[in-house]
mmCIF file of C-alpha atoms in Angstrom:
data_model
loop_
_atom_site.group_PDB
_atom_site.id
_atom_site.type_symbol
_atom_site.label_atom_id
_atom_site.label_comp_id
_atom_site.label_asym_id
_atom_site.label_seq_id
_atom_site.Cartn_x
_atom_site.Cartn_y
_atom_site.Cartn_z
ATOM 1 C CA LYS A 1 1.887 14.014 8.549
ATOM 2 C CA ALA A 2 -0.343 15.472 5.832
ATOM 3 C CA GLY A 3 -0.779 13.523 2.475
ATOM 4 C CA VAL A 4 -0.119 14.784 -1.136
ATOM 5 C CA THR A 5 -2.199 17.488 -1.851
ATOM 6 C CA GLN A 6 -3.476 18.831 -4.950
ATOM 7 C CA THR A 7 -5.290 22.010 -6.384
ATOM 8 C CA PRO A 8 -7.990 22.805 -7.776
ATOM 9 C CA ARG A 9 -9.679 19.364 -7.569
ATOM 10 C CA TYR A 10 -11.866 20.469 -10.476
ATOM 11 C CA LEU A 11 -11.530 22.286 -13.371
ATOM 12 C CA ILE A 12 -13.437 23.325 -16.460
ATOM 13 C CA LYS A 13 -11.680 24.836 -19.620
ATOM 14 C CA THR A 14 -12.637 25.330 -23.189
ATOM 15 C CA ARG A 15 -10.292 24.268 -25.816
ATOM 16 C CA GLY A 16 -7.457 26.543 -26.760
ATOM 17 C CA GLN A 17 -6.939 27.763 -23.126
ATOM 18 C CA GLN A 18 -4.188 26.661 -20.975
ATOM 19 C CA VAL A 19 -4.147 25.325 -17.434
ATOM 20 C CA THR A 20 -1.775 25.163 -14.464
ATOM 21 C CA LEU A 21 -2.044 22.097 -11.860
ATOM 22 C CA SER A 22 -0.576 22.198 -8.635
ATOM 23 C CA CYS A 23 0.667 19.614 -6.357
ATOM 24 C CA SER A 24 2.177 19.680 -2.934
ATOM 25 C CA PRO A 25 3.961 16.308 -1.970
ATOM 26 C CA ILE A 26 4.532 14.579 1.249
ATOM 27 C CA SER A 27 6.955 16.601 3.716
ATOM 28 C CA GLY A 28 10.305 15.321 3.014
ATOM 29 C CA HIS A 29 9.825 14.005 -0.494
ATOM 30 C CA ARG A 30 11.872 15.158 -3.087
ATOM 31 C CA SER A 31 10.411 13.234 -6.166
ATOM 32 C CA VAL A 32 7.016 14.230 -7.832
ATOM 33 C CA SER A 33 5.523 12.286 -10.617
ATOM 34 C CA TRP A 34 2.603 13.281 -12.724
ATOM 35 C CA TYR A 35 0.214 10.729 -14.493
ATOM 36 C CA GLN A 36 -2.917 11.300 -16.838
ATOM 37 C CA GLN A 37 -5.931 8.881 -16.402
ATOM 38 C CA THR A 38 -8.491 8.453 -18.723
ATOM 39 C CA PRO A 39 -11.285 5.542 -19.166
ATOM 40 C CA GLY A 40 -9.811 4.500 -22.440
ATOM 41 C CA GLN A 41 -5.973 4.737 -22.060
ATOM 42 C CA GLY A 42 -5.918 4.074 -18.340
ATOM 43 C CA LEU A 43 -2.937 5.463 -16.130
ATOM 44 C CA GLN A 44 -0.418 6.916 -18.180
ATOM 45 C CA PHE A 45 3.282 8.553 -16.824
ATOM 46 C CA LEU A 46 3.805 12.210 -17.783
ATOM 47 C CA PHE A 47 6.988 12.920 -16.221
ATOM 48 C CA GLU A 48 8.923 13.036 -13.095
ATOM 49 C CA TYR A 49 11.001 15.620 -11.183
ATOM 50 C CA PHE A 50 13.478 15.725 -8.656
ATOM 51 C CA SER A 51 15.122 18.421 -7.050
ATOM 52 C CA GLU A 52 13.743 20.928 -9.836
ATOM 53 C CA THR A 53 15.369 18.789 -12.569
ATOM 54 C CA GLN A 54 12.930 16.888 -14.978
ATOM 55 C CA ARG A 55 14.305 12.949 -14.557
ATOM 56 C CA ASN A 56 11.880 10.785 -16.735
ATOM 57 C CA LYS A 57 9.236 12.051 -19.145
ATOM 58 C CA GLY A 58 6.432 9.837 -20.894
ATOM 59 C CA ASN A 59 5.264 9.844 -24.286
ATOM 60 C CA PHE A 60 3.179 13.126 -24.564
ATOM 61 C CA PRO A 61 3.154 16.208 -26.673
ATOM 62 C CA GLY A 62 5.259 19.024 -25.620
ATOM 63 C CA ARG A 63 1.931 20.832 -24.687
ATOM 64 C CA PHE A 64 2.719 19.058 -21.527
ATOM 65 C CA SER A 65 5.151 20.656 -19.108
ATOM 66 C CA GLY A 66 6.006 20.930 -15.639
ATOM 67 C CA ARG A 67 8.223 22.281 -12.948
ATOM 68 C CA GLN A 68 9.391 21.736 -9.668
ATOM 69 C CA PHE A 69 10.178 24.143 -6.916
ATOM 70 C CA SER A 70 12.724 24.224 -4.351
ATOM 71 C CA ASN A 71 10.456 23.259 -1.552
ATOM 72 C CA SER A 72 9.555 20.111 -3.878
ATOM 73 C CA ARG A 73 5.974 21.433 -4.935
ATOM 74 C CA SER A 74 5.381 20.988 -8.429
ATOM 75 C CA GLU A 75 3.102 22.194 -11.333
ATOM 76 C CA MET A 76 1.683 21.012 -14.458
ATOM 77 C CA ASN A 77 0.803 23.105 -17.339
ATOM 78 C CA VAL A 78 -1.281 22.095 -20.468
ATOM 79 C CA SER A 79 -1.059 24.544 -23.463
ATOM 80 C CA THR A 80 -3.648 24.907 -26.327
ATOM 81 C CA LEU A 81 -6.135 22.470 -24.441
ATOM 82 C CA GLU A 82 -7.692 19.801 -26.720
ATOM 83 C CA LEU A 83 -10.805 17.739 -25.798
ATOM 84 C CA GLY A 84 -9.030 14.626 -25.369
ATOM 85 C CA ASP A 85 -6.955 16.340 -22.396
ATOM 86 C CA SER A 86 -10.169 15.584 -20.277
ATOM 87 C CA ALA A 87 -8.899 13.183 -17.531
ATOM 88 C CA LEU A 88 -8.170 13.169 -14.180
ATOM 89 C CA TYR A 89 -4.300 14.386 -13.176
ATOM 90 C CA LEU A 90 -2.721 12.288 -10.386
ATOM 91 C CA CYS A 91 0.300 13.554 -8.553
ATOM 92 C CA ALA A 92 2.475 11.152 -6.547
ATOM 93 C CA SER A 93 5.429 11.783 -4.539
ATOM 94 C CA SER A 94 8.102 9.281 -2.965
ATOM 95 C CA LEU A 95 11.156 9.406 -0.928
ATOM 96 C CA LEU A 96 14.268 7.911 -3.124
ATOM 97 C CA PRO A 97 16.555 5.319 -2.000
ATOM 98 C CA ALA A 98 19.780 6.259 -0.602
ATOM 99 C CA PRO A 99 22.750 6.198 -2.990
ATOM 100 C CA GLY A 100 24.017 2.824 -3.745
ATOM 101 C CA THR A 101 20.399 1.181 -2.166
ATOM 102 C CA PRO A 102 18.462 -0.995 -5.077
ATOM 103 C CA TYR A 103 15.308 -0.541 -3.562
ATOM 104 C CA GLN A 104 12.564 1.828 -4.539
ATOM 105 C CA GLU A 105 10.156 3.686 -2.126
ATOM 106 C CA THR A 106 6.434 3.618 -2.522
ATOM 107 C CA GLN A 107 4.790 6.370 -4.432
ATOM 108 C CA TYR A 108 1.882 8.017 -2.744
ATOM 109 C CA PHE A 109 -0.886 9.612 -4.470
ATOM 110 C CA GLY A 110 -3.124 12.723 -4.182
ATOM 111 C CA PRO A 111 -6.775 12.569 -4.819
ATOM 112 C CA GLY A 112 -6.371 14.330 -8.113
ATOM 113 C CA THR A 113 -7.287 17.046 -10.345
ATOM 114 C CA ARG A 114 -10.301 16.115 -12.769
ATOM 115 C CA LEU A 115 -10.165 18.535 -15.654
ATOM 116 C CA LEU A 116 -13.052 18.552 -18.310
ATOM 117 C CA VAL A 117 -12.327 20.446 -21.414
ATOM 118 C CA LEU A 118 -14.983 21.855 -23.390
ATOM 119 C CA LYS B 1 8.140 -0.980 -23.918
ATOM 120 C CA GLN B 2 6.741 -2.298 -20.664
ATOM 121 C CA GLU B 3 3.093 -3.547 -20.890
ATOM 122 C CA VAL B 4 1.154 -4.363 -18.096
ATOM 123 C CA THR B 5 -1.924 -6.470 -18.192
ATOM 124 C CA GLN B 6 -4.522 -7.542 -15.519
ATOM 125 C CA ILE B 7 -7.145 -10.210 -15.809
ATOM 126 C CA PRO B 8 -9.943 -10.457 -14.982
ATOM 127 C CA ALA B 9 -11.267 -6.838 -15.977
ATOM 128 C CA ALA B 10 -13.917 -6.791 -13.661
ATOM 129 C CA LEU B 11 -15.203 -9.521 -10.603
ATOM 130 C CA SER B 12 -18.167 -10.118 -8.817
ATOM 131 C CA VAL B 13 -17.888 -12.441 -5.607
ATOM 132 C CA PRO B 14 -20.242 -12.680 -2.572
ATOM 133 C CA GLU B 15 -19.285 -11.422 0.652
ATOM 134 C CA GLY B 16 -16.732 -13.763 2.968
ATOM 135 C CA GLU B 17 -15.590 -15.241 -0.357
ATOM 136 C CA ASN B 18 -11.108 -15.479 -1.099
ATOM 137 C CA LEU B 19 -10.388 -14.250 -4.333
ATOM 138 C CA VAL B 20 -7.466 -13.890 -6.603
ATOM 139 C CA LEU B 21 -6.730 -11.232 -8.692
ATOM 140 C CA ASN B 22 -3.996 -11.466 -11.850
ATOM 141 C CA CYS B 23 -1.436 -9.255 -13.232
ATOM 142 C CA SER B 24 1.322 -9.756 -15.976
ATOM 143 C CA PHE B 25 4.136 -7.629 -17.362
ATOM 144 C CA THR B 26 6.130 -8.117 -20.347
ATOM 145 C CA ASP B 27 9.870 -7.128 -19.280
ATOM 146 C CA SER B 28 11.079 -8.857 -16.342
ATOM 147 C CA ALA B 29 13.999 -6.099 -15.636
ATOM 148 C CA ILE B 30 11.486 -4.433 -12.666
ATOM 149 C CA TYR B 31 12.912 -2.865 -9.810
ATOM 150 C CA ASN B 32 9.323 -3.270 -7.722
ATOM 151 C CA LEU B 33 6.024 -4.062 -8.190
ATOM 152 C CA GLN B 34 3.370 -2.290 -6.327
ATOM 153 C CA TRP B 35 -0.631 -3.020 -6.019
ATOM 154 C CA PHE B 36 -2.875 -0.027 -5.473
ATOM 155 C CA ARG B 37 -6.461 0.610 -4.705
ATOM 156 C CA GLN B 38 -8.616 2.931 -6.281
ATOM 157 C CA ASP B 39 -12.320 4.214 -5.239
ATOM 158 C CA PRO B 40 -14.390 5.703 -7.736
ATOM 159 C CA GLY B 41 -13.263 9.248 -8.437
ATOM 160 C CA LYS B 42 -10.605 9.237 -6.036
ATOM 161 C CA GLY B 43 -6.680 9.000 -5.968
ATOM 162 C CA LEU B 44 -4.798 5.716 -5.664
ATOM 163 C CA THR B 45 -4.143 3.733 -2.164
ATOM 164 C CA SER B 46 -0.791 2.019 -1.991
ATOM 165 C CA LEU B 47 -1.807 -1.777 -0.615
ATOM 166 C CA LEU B 48 1.611 -3.487 -1.214
ATOM 167 C CA LEU B 49 4.916 -2.719 -2.242
ATOM 168 C CA ILE B 50 7.315 -6.031 -3.536
ATOM 169 C CA GLN B 51 10.706 -4.993 -4.335
ATOM 170 C CA SER B 52 12.279 -7.275 -6.985
ATOM 171 C CA SER B 53 14.280 -9.506 -4.429
ATOM 172 C CA GLN B 54 11.258 -10.685 -2.897
ATOM 173 C CA ARG B 55 8.624 -13.264 -3.362
ATOM 174 C CA GLU B 56 5.374 -12.014 -1.242
ATOM 175 C CA GLN B 57 4.170 -9.453 1.062
ATOM 176 C CA THR B 58 1.607 -9.514 3.271
ATOM 177 C CA SER B 59 -0.618 -6.822 5.156
ATOM 178 C CA GLY B 60 -3.598 -8.240 6.773
ATOM 179 C CA ARG B 61 -6.370 -9.873 4.495
ATOM 180 C CA LEU B 62 -4.295 -9.183 1.677
ATOM 181 C CA ASN B 63 -1.070 -11.170 0.162
ATOM 182 C CA ALA B 64 0.631 -10.450 -2.772
ATOM 183 C CA SER B 65 3.132 -12.639 -4.844
ATOM 184 C CA LEU B 66 5.960 -11.714 -7.177
ATOM 185 C CA ASP B 67 7.033 -14.096 -9.847
ATOM 186 C CA LYS B 68 9.795 -11.944 -11.569
ATOM 187 C CA SER B 69 10.961 -14.850 -14.329
ATOM 188 C CA SER B 70 7.443 -15.493 -15.637
ATOM 189 C CA GLY B 71 6.318 -11.776 -15.277
ATOM 190 C CA ARG B 72 3.356 -12.453 -13.019
ATOM 191 C CA SER B 73 2.179 -10.864 -9.625
ATOM 192 C CA THR B 74 -1.021 -12.351 -7.908
ATOM 193 C CA LEU B 75 -2.761 -10.292 -5.161
ATOM 194 C CA TYR B 76 -4.763 -12.748 -2.723
ATOM 195 C CA ILE B 77 -7.622 -11.020 -0.793
ATOM 196 C CA ALA B 78 -8.833 -13.642 1.801
ATOM 197 C CA ALA B 79 -12.647 -13.152 3.241
ATOM 198 C CA SER B 80 -13.928 -10.552 1.138
ATOM 199 C CA GLN B 81 -15.827 -7.402 2.324
ATOM 200 C CA PRO B 82 -18.185 -4.921 0.716
ATOM 201 C CA GLY B 83 -15.663 -2.326 1.447
ATOM 202 C CA ASP B 84 -12.996 -3.916 -0.682
ATOM 203 C CA SER B 85 -15.144 -3.109 -3.476
ATOM 204 C CA ALA B 86 -12.900 -0.826 -5.511
ATOM 205 C CA THR B 87 -10.600 -0.938 -8.653
ATOM 206 C CA TYR B 88 -7.256 -2.428 -8.024
ATOM 207 C CA LEU B 89 -4.308 -1.723 -9.940
ATOM 208 C CA CYS B 90 -0.732 -3.015 -10.035
ATOM 209 C CA ALA B 91 1.945 -1.216 -11.234
ATOM 210 C CA VAL B 92 5.966 -1.594 -11.824
ATOM 211 C CA THR B 93 8.928 0.199 -12.374
ATOM 212 C CA ASN B 94 11.709 -0.318 -14.719
ATOM 213 C CA THR B 95 14.260 2.361 -14.109
ATOM 214 C CA GLY B 96 13.917 5.812 -12.343
ATOM 215 C CA ASN B 97 11.052 5.950 -10.655
ATOM 216 C CA GLN B 98 8.427 5.637 -13.851
ATOM 217 C CA PHE B 99 5.358 3.215 -12.913
ATOM 218 C CA TYR B 100 3.333 1.328 -15.845
ATOM 219 C CA PHE B 101 0.139 0.648 -14.731
ATOM 220 C CA GLY B 102 -2.235 -2.179 -15.197
ATOM 221 C CA THR B 103 -5.473 -1.576 -17.109
ATOM 222 C CA GLY B 104 -7.269 -2.488 -13.402
ATOM 223 C CA THR B 105 -9.514 -4.880 -12.157
ATOM 224 C CA SER B 106 -12.844 -3.709 -11.135
ATOM 225 C CA LEU B 107 -13.971 -5.660 -8.086
ATOM 226 C CA THR B 108 -17.633 -5.727 -6.454
ATOM 227 C CA VAL B 109 -18.173 -7.726 -3.390
ATOM 228 C CA ILE B 110 -22.127 -8.419 -3.009
ATOM 229 C CA PRO B 111 -23.240 -8.412 0.692
#
């Protein structure tokens, strides 16, 4: 089974531009989460999508947005880029437990997209 | 808000030594705790997942324990090898599918 894939792997942008990152989850996984990783803040949760709906959102400004398509693929968009947006952006997918089941499933991470804002 | 702390921040050990990594969290109402490994410039690889009702999980040379009431987890690595060198992260979920990550422990195993 193919793992989580993210494109592009590397990206260089300038301040003020916008960027779109893509994530394809493991086949059959319907939950996709996005994280930002920086040396200073560590790994921080951006948002989670399930069945094309945003279910959870972290504490990031509105410049960060996302969406999920009917095939579970997800995109993340950052508008009006700032220097501080330079980071590794990680996507993770997981199965969700059956209704009434208390357990959560393992999250599987992609290799990430490294964004550099100049 | 859930806060996750990992101690030590960095650890260097000779090959063959057994070691313990620590993780603590402030809100004990978690669904599960997961340990990950991250190699430089790469994504995360899941090592062990402990459900809130479980006390420990084992995989090969790795053993993770969970004490929900005290807000602590440990990752025990037996007979360390140079290939174990990486950053180890623990993460907990409270509700939904949002993970709160620790700050990580950078492990170096010296041949």
